[in-house]
PDB file of C-alpha atoms in Angstrom:
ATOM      1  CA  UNK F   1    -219.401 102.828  51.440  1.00  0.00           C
ATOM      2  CA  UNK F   2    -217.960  99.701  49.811  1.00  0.00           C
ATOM      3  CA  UNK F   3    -217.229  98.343  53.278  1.00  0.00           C
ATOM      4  CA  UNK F   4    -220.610  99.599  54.782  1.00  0.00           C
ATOM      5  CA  UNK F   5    -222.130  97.714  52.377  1.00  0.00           C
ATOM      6  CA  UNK F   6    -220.602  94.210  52.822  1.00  0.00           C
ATOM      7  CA  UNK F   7    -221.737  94.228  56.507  1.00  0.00           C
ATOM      8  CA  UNK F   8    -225.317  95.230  55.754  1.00  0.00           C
ATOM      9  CA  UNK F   9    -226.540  91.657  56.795  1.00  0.00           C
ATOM     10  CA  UNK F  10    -223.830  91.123  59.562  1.00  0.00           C
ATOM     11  CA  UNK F  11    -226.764  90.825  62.234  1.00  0.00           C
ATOM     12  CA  UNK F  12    -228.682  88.340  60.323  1.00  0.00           C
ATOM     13  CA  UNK F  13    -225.451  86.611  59.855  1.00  0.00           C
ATOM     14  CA  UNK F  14    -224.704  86.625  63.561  1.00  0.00           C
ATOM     15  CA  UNK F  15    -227.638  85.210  64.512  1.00  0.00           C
ATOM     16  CA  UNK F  16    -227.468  82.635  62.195  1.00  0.00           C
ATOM     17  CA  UNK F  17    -224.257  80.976  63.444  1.00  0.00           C
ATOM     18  CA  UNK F  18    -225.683  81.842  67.224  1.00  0.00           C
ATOM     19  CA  UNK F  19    -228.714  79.869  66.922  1.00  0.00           C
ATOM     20  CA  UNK F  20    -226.495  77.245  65.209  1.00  0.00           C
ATOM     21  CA  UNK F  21    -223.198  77.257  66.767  1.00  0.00           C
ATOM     22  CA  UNK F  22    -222.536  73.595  65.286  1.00  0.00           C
ATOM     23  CA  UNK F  23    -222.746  75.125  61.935  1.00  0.00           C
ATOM     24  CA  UNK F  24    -218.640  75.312  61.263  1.00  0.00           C
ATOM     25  CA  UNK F  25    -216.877  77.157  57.963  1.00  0.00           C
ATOM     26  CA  UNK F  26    -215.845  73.835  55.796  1.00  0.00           C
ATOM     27  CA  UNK F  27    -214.685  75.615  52.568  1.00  0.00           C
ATOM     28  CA  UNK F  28    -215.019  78.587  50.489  1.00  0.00           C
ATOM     29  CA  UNK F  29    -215.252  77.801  47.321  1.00  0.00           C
ATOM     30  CA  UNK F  30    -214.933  81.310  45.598  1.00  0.00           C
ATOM     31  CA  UNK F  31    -213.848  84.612  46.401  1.00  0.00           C
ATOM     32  CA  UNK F  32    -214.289  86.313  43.201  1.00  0.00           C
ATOM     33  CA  UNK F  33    -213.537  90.455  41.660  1.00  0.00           C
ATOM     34  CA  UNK F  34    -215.521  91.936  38.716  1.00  0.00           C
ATOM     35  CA  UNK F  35    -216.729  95.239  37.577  1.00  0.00           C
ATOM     36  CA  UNK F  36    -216.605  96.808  40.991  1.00  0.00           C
ATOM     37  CA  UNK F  37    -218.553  93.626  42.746  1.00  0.00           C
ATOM     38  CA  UNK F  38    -217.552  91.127  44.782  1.00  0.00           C
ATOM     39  CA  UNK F  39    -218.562  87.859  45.273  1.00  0.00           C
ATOM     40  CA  UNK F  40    -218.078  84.634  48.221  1.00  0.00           C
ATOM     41  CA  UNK F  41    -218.906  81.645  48.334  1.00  0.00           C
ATOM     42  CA  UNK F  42    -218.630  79.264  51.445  1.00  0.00           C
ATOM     43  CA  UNK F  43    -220.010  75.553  52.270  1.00  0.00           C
ATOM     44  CA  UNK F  44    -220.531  74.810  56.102  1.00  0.00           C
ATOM     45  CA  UNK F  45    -221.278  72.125  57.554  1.00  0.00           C
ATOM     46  CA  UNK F  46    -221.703  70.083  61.223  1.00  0.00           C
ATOM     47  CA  UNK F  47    -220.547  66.713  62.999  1.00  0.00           C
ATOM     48  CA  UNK F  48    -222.302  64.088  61.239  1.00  0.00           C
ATOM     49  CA  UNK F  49    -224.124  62.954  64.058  1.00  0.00           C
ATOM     50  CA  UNK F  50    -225.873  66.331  63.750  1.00  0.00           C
ATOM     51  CA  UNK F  51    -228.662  67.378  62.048  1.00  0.00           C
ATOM     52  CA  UNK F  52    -227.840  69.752  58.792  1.00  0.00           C
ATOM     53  CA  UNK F  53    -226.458  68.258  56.152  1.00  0.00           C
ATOM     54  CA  UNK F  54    -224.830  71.482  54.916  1.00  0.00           C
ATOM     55  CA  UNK F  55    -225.570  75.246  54.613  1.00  0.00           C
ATOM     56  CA  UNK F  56    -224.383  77.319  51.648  1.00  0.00           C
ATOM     57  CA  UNK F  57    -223.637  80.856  51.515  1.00  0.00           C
ATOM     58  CA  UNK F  58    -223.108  83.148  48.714  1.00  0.00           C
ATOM     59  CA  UNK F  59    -222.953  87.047  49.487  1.00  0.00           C
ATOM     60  CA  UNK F  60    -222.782  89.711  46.571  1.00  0.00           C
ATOM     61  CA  UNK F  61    -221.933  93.591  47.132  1.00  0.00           C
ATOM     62  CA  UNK F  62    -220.765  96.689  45.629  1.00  0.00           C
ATOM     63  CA  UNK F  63    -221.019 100.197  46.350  1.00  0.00           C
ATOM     64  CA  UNK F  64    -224.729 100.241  45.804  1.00  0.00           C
ATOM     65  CA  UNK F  65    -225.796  96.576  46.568  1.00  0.00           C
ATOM     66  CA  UNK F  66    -225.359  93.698  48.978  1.00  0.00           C
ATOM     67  CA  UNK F  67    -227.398  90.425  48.812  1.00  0.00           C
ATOM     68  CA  UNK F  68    -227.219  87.491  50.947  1.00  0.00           C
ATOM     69  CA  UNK F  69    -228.453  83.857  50.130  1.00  0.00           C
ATOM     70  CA  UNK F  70    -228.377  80.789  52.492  1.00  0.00           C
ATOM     71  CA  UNK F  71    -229.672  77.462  52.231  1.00  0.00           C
ATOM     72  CA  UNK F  72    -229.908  75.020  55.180  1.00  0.00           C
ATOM     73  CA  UNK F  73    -230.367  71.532  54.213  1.00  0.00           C
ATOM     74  CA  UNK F  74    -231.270  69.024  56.832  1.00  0.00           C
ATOM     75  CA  UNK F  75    -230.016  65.508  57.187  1.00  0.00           C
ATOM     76  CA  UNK F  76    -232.665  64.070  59.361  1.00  0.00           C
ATOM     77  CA  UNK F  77    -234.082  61.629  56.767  1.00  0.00           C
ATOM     78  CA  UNK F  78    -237.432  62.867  57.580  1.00  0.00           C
ATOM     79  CA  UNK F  79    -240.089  64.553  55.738  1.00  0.00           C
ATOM     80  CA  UNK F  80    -238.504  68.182  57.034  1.00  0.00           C
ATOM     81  CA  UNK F  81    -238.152  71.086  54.978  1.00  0.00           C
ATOM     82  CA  UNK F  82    -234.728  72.995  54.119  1.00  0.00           C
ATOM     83  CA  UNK F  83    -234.414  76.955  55.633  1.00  0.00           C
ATOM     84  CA  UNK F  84    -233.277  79.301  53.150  1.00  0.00           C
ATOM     85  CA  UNK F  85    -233.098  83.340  53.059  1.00  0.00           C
ATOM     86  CA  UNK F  86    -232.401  85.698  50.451  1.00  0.00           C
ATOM     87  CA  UNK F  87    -231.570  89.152  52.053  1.00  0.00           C
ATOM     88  CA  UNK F  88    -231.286  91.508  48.789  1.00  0.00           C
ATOM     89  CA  UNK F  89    -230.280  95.038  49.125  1.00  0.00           C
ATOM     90  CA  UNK F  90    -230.349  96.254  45.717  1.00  0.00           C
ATOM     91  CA  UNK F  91    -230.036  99.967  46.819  1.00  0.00           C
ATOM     92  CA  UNK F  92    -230.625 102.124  49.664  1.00  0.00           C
ATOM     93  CA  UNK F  93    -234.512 102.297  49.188  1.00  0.00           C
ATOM     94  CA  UNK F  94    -235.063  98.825  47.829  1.00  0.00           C
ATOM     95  CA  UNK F  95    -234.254  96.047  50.366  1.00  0.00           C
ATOM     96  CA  UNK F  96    -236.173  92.954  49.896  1.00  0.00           C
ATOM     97  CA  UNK F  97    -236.252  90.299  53.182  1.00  0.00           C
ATOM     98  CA  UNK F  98    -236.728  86.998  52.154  1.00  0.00           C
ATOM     99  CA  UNK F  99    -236.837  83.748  54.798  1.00  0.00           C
ATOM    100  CA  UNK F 100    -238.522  80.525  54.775  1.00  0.00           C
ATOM    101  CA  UNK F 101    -239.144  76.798  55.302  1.00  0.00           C
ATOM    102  CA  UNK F 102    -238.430  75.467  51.828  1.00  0.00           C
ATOM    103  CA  UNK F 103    -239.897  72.119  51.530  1.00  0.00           C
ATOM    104  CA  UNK F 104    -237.916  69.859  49.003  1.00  0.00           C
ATOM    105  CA  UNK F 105    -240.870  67.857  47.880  1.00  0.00           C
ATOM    106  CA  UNK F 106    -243.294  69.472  45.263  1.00  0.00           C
ATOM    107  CA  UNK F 107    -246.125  70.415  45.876  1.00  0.00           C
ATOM    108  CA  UNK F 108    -245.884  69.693  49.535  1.00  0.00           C
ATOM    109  CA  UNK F 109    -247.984  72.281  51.738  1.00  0.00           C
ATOM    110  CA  UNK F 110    -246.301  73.408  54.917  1.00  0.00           C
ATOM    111  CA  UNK F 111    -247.051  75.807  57.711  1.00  0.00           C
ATOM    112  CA  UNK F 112    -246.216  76.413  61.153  1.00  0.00           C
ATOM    113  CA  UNK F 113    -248.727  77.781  63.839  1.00  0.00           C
ATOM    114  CA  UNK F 114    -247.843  80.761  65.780  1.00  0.00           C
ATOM    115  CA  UNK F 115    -246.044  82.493  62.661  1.00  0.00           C
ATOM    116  CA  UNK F 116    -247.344  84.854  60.318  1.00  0.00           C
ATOM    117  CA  UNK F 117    -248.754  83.739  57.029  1.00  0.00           C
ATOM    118  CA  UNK F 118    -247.883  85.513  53.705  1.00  0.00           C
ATOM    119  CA  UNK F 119    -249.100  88.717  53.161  1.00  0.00           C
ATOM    120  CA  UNK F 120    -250.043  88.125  49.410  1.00  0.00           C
ATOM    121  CA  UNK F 121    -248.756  85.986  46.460  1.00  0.00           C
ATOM    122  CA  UNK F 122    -245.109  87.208  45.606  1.00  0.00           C
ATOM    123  CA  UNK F 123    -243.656  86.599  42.260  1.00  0.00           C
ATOM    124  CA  UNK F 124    -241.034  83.833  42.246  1.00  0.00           C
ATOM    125  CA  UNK F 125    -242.048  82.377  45.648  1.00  0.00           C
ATOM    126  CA  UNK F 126    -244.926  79.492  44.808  1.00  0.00           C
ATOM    127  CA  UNK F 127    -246.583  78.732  48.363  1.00  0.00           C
ATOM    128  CA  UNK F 128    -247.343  74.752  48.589  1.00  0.00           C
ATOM    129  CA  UNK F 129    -244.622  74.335  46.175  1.00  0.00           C
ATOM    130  CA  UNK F 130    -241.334  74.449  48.074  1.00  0.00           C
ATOM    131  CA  UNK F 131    -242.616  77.871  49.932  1.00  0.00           C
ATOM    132  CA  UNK F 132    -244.633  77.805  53.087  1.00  0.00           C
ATOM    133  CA  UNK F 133    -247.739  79.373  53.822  1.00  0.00           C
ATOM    134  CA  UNK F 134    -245.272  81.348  56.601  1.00  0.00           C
ATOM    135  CA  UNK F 135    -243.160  82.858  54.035  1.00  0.00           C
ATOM    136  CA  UNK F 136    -241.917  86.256  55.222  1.00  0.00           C
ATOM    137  CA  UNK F 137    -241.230  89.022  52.338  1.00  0.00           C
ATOM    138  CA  UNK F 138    -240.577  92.400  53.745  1.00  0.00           C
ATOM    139  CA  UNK F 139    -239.647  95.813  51.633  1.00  0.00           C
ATOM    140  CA  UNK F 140    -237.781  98.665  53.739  1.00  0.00           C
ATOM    141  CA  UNK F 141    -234.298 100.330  53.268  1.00  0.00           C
ATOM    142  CA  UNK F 142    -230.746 100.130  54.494  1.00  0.00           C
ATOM    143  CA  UNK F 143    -231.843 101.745  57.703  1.00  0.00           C
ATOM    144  CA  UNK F 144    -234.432  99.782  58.591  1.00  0.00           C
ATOM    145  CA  UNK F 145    -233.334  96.439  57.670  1.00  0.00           C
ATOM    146  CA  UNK F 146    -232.439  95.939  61.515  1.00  0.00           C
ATOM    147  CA  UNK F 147    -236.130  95.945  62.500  1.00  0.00           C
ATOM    148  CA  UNK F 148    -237.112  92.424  61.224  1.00  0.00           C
ATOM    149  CA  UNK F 149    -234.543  90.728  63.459  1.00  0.00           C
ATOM    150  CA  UNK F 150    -236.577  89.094  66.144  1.00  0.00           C
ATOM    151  CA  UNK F 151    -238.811  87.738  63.608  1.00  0.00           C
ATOM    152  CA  UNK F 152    -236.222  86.185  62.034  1.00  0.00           C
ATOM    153  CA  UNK F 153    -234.704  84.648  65.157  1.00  0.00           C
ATOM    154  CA  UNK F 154    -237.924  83.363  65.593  1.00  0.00           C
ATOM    155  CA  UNK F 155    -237.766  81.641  62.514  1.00  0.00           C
ATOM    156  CA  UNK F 156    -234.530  79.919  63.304  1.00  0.00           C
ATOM    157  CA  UNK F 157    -235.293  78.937  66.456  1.00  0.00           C
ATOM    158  CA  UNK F 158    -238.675  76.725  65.516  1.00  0.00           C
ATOM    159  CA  UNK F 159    -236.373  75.195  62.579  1.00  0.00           C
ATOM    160  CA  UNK F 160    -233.781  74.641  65.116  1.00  0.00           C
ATOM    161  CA  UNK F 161    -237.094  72.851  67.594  1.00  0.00           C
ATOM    162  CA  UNK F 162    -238.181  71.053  64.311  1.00  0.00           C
ATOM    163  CA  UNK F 163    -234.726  69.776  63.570  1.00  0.00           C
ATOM    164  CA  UNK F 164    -234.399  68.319  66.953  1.00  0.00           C
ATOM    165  CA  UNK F 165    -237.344  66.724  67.327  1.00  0.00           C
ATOM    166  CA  UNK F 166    -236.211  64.452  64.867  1.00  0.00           C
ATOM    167  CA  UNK F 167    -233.371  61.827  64.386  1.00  0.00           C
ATOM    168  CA  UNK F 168    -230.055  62.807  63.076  1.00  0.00           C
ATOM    169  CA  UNK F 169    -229.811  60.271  60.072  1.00  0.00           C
ATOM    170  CA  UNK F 170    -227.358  59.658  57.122  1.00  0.00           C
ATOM    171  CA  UNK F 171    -230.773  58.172  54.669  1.00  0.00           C
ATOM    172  CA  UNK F 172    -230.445  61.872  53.344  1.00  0.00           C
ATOM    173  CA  UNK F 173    -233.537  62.324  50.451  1.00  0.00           C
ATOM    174  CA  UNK F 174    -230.624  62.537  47.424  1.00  0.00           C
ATOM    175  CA  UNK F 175    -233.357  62.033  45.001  1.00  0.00           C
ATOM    176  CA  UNK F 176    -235.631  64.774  46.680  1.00  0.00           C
ATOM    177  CA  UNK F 177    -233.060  67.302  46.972  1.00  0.00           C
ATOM    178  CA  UNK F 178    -231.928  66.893  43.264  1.00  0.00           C
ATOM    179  CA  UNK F 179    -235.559  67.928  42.328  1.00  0.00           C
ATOM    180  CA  UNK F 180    -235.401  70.977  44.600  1.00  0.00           C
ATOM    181  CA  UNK F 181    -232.615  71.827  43.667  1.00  0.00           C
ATOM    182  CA  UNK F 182    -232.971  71.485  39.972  1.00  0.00           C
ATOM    183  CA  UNK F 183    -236.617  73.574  40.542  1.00  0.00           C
ATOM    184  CA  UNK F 184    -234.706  76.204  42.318  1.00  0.00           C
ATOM    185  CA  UNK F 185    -231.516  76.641  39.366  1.00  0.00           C
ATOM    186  CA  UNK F 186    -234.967  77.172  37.074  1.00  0.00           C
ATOM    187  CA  UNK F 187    -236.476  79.801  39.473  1.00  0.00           C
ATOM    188  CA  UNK F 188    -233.445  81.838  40.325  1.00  0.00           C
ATOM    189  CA  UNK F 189    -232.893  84.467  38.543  1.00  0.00           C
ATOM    190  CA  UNK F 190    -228.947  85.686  39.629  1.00  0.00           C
ATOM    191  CA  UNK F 191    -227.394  83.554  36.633  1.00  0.00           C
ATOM    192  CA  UNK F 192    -227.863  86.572  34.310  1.00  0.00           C
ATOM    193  CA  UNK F 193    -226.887  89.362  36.723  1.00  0.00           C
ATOM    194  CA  UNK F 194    -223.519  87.070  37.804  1.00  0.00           C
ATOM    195  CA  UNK F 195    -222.831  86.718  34.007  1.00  0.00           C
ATOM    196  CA  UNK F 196    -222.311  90.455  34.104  1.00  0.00           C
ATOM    197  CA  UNK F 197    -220.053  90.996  36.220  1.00  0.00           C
ATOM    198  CA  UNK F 198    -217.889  87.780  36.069  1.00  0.00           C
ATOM    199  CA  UNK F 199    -218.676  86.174  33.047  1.00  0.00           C
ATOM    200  CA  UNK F 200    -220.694  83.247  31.759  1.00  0.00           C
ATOM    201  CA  UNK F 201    -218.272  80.336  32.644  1.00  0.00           C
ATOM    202  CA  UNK F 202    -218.253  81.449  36.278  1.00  0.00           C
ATOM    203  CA  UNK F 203    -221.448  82.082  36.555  1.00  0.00           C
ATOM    204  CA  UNK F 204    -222.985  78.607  35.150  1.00  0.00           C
ATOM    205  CA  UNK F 205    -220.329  77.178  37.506  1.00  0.00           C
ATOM    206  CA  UNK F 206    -221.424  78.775  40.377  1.00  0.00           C
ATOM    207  CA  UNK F 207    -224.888  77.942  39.788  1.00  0.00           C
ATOM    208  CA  UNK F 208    -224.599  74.540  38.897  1.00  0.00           C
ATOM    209  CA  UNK F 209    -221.146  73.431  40.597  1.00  0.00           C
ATOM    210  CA  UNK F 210    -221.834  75.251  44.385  1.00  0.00           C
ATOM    211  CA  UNK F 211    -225.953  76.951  44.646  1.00  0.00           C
ATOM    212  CA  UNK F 212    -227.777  74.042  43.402  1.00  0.00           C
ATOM    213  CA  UNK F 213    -225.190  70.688  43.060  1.00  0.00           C
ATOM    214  CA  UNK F 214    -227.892  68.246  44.171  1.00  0.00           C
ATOM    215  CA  UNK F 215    -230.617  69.374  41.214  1.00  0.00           C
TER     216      UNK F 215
END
């Protein structure tokens, strides 16, 4: 079950590194035990004449759970907004789909045409403030988690087009990302569940040291 468990996301994965073959593994920076869980942590990155900056990857399972998060950061030097996803299945009833165009400045509406718009206002996920209006929050269960797929290739591919259409450039936004990234260590809420399971030194580390080291 263990091992079922660990390759719940394994399509969304795939796709992932097939829409972005440059994406390449640069370092993992924990593989960690506790209390029945497990834990990695892996930084990837692309030629720096290529457009992401990095993408960082942190998957969480046990016999009952399995979450996902990845964020993409571009390096375009343009006004461009990050990709993340948080794929959470908490148990085999409660899955929660998360992906998005994260826009690093505040306060900084975004949407795309052609994609769905949010459904509602979702707790934790502030549209016009580093959420898009496309935000896409789906509930199903282990079986069904399969079905949102092609929308998320979909996803990937017009962040791949948007990436593209710009220049690759090293004028990265340091000073934008840092405020992202210290609004999203404020917003996420995995520090106390991590603390749990492998104590409060790794945990702060991990949150400050590899999921949010611009902020």
């Amino acid at each position: 079950m263990k091992l079922k468990l660990m390759n719940l996301w394994k399509n969304y994965k795939s796709l992932l590194y097939e829409v972005f073959p440059e994406l390449y593994h640069h370092s993992t920076w924990a593989e960690w035990e506790g209390k029945g869980t497990s834990l990695t942590a892996k930084l990837y990155g692309t030629d720096k004449d290529w457009y992401i900056n990095k993408s960082r990857e942190v998957e969480i399972w046990n016999e009952k759970s399995c979450i996902y998060n990845t964020i993409i950061y571009p390096r375009t030097g343009e006004n461009l907004p990050c990709f993340g996803m948080d794929l959470m299945g908490f148990f085999e009833k409660k899955v929660i789909i998360v992906f998005d165009f994260q826009h690093p400045i505040e306060n900084c509406p975004f949407s795309v045409q052609g994609l769905p718009k949010a459904e509602q206002d979702y707790r934790f996920f502030e549209m016009g403030n580093h959420f898009s209006d496309n935000i896409y929050v789906r509930y199903c269960t282990f079986a069904e988690v399969d079905e949102h797929l092609d929308m998320f290739k979909k996803y990937l591919t017009v962040y791949r087009d948007m990436l593209e259409s710009k220049k690759p450039s090293q004028n990265l936004m340091y000073k934008t990302y840092h405020d992202f990234d210290k609004y999203m260590r404020k917003l996420d809420p995995v520090g106390g569940y991590l603390s749990g399971k492998f104590g409060k030194e790794k945990s702060e580390s991990l949150v400050n040291d590899f999921l949010f080291t611009y902020g």
